[in-house]
mmCIF file of C-alpha atoms in Angstrom:
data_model
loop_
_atom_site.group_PDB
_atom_site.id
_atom_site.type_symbol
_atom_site.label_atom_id
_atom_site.label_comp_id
_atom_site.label_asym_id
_atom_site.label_seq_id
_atom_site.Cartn_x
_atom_site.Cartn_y
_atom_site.Cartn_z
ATOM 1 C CA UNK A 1 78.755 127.234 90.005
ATOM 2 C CA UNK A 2 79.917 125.725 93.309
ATOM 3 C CA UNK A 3 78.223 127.305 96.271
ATOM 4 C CA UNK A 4 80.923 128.461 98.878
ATOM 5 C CA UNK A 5 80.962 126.655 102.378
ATOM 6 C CA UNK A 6 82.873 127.796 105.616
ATOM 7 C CA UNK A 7 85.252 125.728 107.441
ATOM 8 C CA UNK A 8 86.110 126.545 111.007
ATOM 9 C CA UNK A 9 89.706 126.006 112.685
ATOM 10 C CA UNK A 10 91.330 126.741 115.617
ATOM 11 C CA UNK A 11 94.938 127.509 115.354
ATOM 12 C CA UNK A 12 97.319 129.415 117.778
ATOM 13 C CA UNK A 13 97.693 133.442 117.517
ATOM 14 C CA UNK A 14 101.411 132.928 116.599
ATOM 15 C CA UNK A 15 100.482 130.864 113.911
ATOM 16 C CA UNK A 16 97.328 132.857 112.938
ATOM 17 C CA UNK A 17 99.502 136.226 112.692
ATOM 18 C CA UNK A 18 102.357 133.920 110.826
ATOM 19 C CA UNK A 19 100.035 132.601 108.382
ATOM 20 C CA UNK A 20 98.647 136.597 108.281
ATOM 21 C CA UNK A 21 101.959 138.494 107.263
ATOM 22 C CA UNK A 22 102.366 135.692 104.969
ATOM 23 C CA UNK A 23 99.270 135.944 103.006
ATOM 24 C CA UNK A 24 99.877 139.479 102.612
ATOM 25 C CA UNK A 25 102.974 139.074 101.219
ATOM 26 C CA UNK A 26 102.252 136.866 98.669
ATOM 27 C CA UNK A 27 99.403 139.651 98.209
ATOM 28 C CA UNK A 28 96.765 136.865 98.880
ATOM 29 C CA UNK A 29 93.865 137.626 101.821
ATOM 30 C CA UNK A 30 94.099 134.859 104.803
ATOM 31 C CA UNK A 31 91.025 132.791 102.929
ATOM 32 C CA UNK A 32 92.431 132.830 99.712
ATOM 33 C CA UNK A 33 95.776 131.341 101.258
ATOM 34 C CA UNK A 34 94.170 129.163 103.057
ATOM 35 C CA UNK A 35 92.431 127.777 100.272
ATOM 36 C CA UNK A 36 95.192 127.519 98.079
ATOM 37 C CA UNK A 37 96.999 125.640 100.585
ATOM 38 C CA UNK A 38 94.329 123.329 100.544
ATOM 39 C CA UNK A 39 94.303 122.814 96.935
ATOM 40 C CA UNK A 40 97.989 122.316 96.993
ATOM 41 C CA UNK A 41 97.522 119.604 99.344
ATOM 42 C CA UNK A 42 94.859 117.608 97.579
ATOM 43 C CA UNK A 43 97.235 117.287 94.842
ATOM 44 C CA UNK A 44 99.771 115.803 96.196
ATOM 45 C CA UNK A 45 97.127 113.467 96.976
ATOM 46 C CA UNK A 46 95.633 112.926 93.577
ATOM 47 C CA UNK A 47 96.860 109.883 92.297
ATOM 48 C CA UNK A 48 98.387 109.667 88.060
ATOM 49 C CA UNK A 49 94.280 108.864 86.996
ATOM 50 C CA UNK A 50 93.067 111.490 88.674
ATOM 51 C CA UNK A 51 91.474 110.087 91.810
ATOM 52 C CA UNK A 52 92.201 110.017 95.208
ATOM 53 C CA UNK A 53 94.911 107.746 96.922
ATOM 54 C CA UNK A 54 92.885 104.536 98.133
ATOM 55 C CA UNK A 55 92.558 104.327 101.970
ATOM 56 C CA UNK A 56 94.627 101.299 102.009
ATOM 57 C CA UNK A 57 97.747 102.927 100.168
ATOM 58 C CA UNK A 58 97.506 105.947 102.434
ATOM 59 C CA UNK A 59 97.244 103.572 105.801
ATOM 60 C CA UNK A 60 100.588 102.354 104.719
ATOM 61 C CA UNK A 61 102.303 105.835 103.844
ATOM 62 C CA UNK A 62 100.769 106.806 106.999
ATOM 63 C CA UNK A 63 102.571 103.962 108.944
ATOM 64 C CA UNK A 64 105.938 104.095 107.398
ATOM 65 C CA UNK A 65 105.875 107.956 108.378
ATOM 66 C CA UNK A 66 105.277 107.057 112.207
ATOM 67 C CA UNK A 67 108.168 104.385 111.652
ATOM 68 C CA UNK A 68 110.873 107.283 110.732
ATOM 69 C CA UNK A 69 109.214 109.191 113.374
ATOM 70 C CA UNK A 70 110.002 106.651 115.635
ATOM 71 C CA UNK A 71 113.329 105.940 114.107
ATOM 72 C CA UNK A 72 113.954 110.144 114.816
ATOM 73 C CA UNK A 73 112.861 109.923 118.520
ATOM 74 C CA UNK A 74 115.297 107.061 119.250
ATOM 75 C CA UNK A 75 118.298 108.828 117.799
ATOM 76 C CA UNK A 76 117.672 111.404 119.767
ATOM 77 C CA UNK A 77 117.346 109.047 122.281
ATOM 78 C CA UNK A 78 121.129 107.751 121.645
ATOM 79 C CA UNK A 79 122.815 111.122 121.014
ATOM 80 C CA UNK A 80 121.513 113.353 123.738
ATOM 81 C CA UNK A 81 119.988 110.841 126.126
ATOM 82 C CA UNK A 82 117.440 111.376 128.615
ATOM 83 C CA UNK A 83 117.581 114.016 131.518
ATOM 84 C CA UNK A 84 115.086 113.519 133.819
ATOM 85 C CA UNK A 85 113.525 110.696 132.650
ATOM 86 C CA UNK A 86 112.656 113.278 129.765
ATOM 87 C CA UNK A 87 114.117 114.704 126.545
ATOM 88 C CA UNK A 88 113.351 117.705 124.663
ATOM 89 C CA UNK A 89 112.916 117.212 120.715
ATOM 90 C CA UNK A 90 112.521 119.284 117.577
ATOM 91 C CA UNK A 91 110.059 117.957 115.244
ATOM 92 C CA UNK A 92 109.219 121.282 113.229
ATOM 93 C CA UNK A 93 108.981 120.408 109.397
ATOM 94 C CA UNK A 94 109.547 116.209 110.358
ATOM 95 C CA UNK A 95 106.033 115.382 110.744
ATOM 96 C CA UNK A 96 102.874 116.809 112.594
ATOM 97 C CA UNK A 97 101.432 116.501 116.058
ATOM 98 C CA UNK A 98 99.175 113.271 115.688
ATOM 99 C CA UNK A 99 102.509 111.717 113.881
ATOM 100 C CA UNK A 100 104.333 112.648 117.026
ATOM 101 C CA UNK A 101 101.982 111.776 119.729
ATOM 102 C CA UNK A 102 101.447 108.107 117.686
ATOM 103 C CA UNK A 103 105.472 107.697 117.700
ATOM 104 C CA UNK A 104 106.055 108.304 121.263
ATOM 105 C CA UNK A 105 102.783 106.172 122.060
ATOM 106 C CA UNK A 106 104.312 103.200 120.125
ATOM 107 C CA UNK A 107 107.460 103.699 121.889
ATOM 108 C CA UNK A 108 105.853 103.484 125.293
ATOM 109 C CA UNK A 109 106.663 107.131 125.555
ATOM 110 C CA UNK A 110 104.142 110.286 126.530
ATOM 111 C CA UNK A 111 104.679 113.419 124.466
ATOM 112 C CA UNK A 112 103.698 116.612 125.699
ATOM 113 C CA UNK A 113 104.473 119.992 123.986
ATOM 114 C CA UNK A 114 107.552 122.476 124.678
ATOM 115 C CA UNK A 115 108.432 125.411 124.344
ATOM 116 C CA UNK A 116 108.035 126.487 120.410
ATOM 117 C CA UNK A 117 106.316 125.564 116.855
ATOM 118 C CA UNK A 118 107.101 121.653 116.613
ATOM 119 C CA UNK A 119 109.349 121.054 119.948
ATOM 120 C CA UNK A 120 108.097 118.294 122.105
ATOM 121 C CA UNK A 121 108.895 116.646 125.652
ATOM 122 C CA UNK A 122 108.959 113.417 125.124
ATOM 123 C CA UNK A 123 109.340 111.265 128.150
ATOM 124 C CA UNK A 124 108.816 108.164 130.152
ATOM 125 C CA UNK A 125 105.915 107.838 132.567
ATOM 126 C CA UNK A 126 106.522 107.617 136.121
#
């Protein structure tokens, strides 16, 4: 039998009481959702043979991810525009926070965050 092991996270209170109210409606503890997210996302990772995706096929799903995440920022770019040499963007549920931070970088674009899960000022230094 495995032996258990702790990991430690830091996440913000708004998620923390999200994630909270959600375990205990699915009548799961915090843990135990947290764990089962985990195992959720290791399968999507599991390749057809049962091992994990090799470093070099994730490097590229990883890259064409911060491509449509830079493909995202410039349309927002062309339909709203910049105000203020800045422009506020929704990326909730398009990628996470590295993806975004990479995407703005390889724009030549600084991304700080704004106001709300996923929203992000991304703008052009000065």
């Amino acid at each position: 039998m495995a032996k258990d092991s702790y990991i430690h996270i830091r996440v913000s209170s708004d998620l923390k009481q999200a994630a909270k109210q959600h375990a205990a409606d699915t009548g799961r503890t915090l843990a135990g959702l947290i764990e089962w997210l985990l195992r959720q996302e290791l399968k999507k990772n599991v390749a057809a043979a049962g091992r994990l995706i090799p470093a070099e096929r994730r490097f590229k799903i990883m890259n064409s991810k911060i491509e449509m995440v830079k493909e995202y920022i410039q349309d927002e770019i062309q339909e709203r525009g910049f105000e203020n040499n800045q422009i506020e963007i929704d990326f909730a549920g398009i990628c996470e926070e590295s993806e975004t931070i990479q995407a703005a970088k390889e724009l030549d674009y600084l991304a700080t965050p704004g106001e709300g899960q996923g929203v992000w000022w991304i703008y052009v230094e000065q």
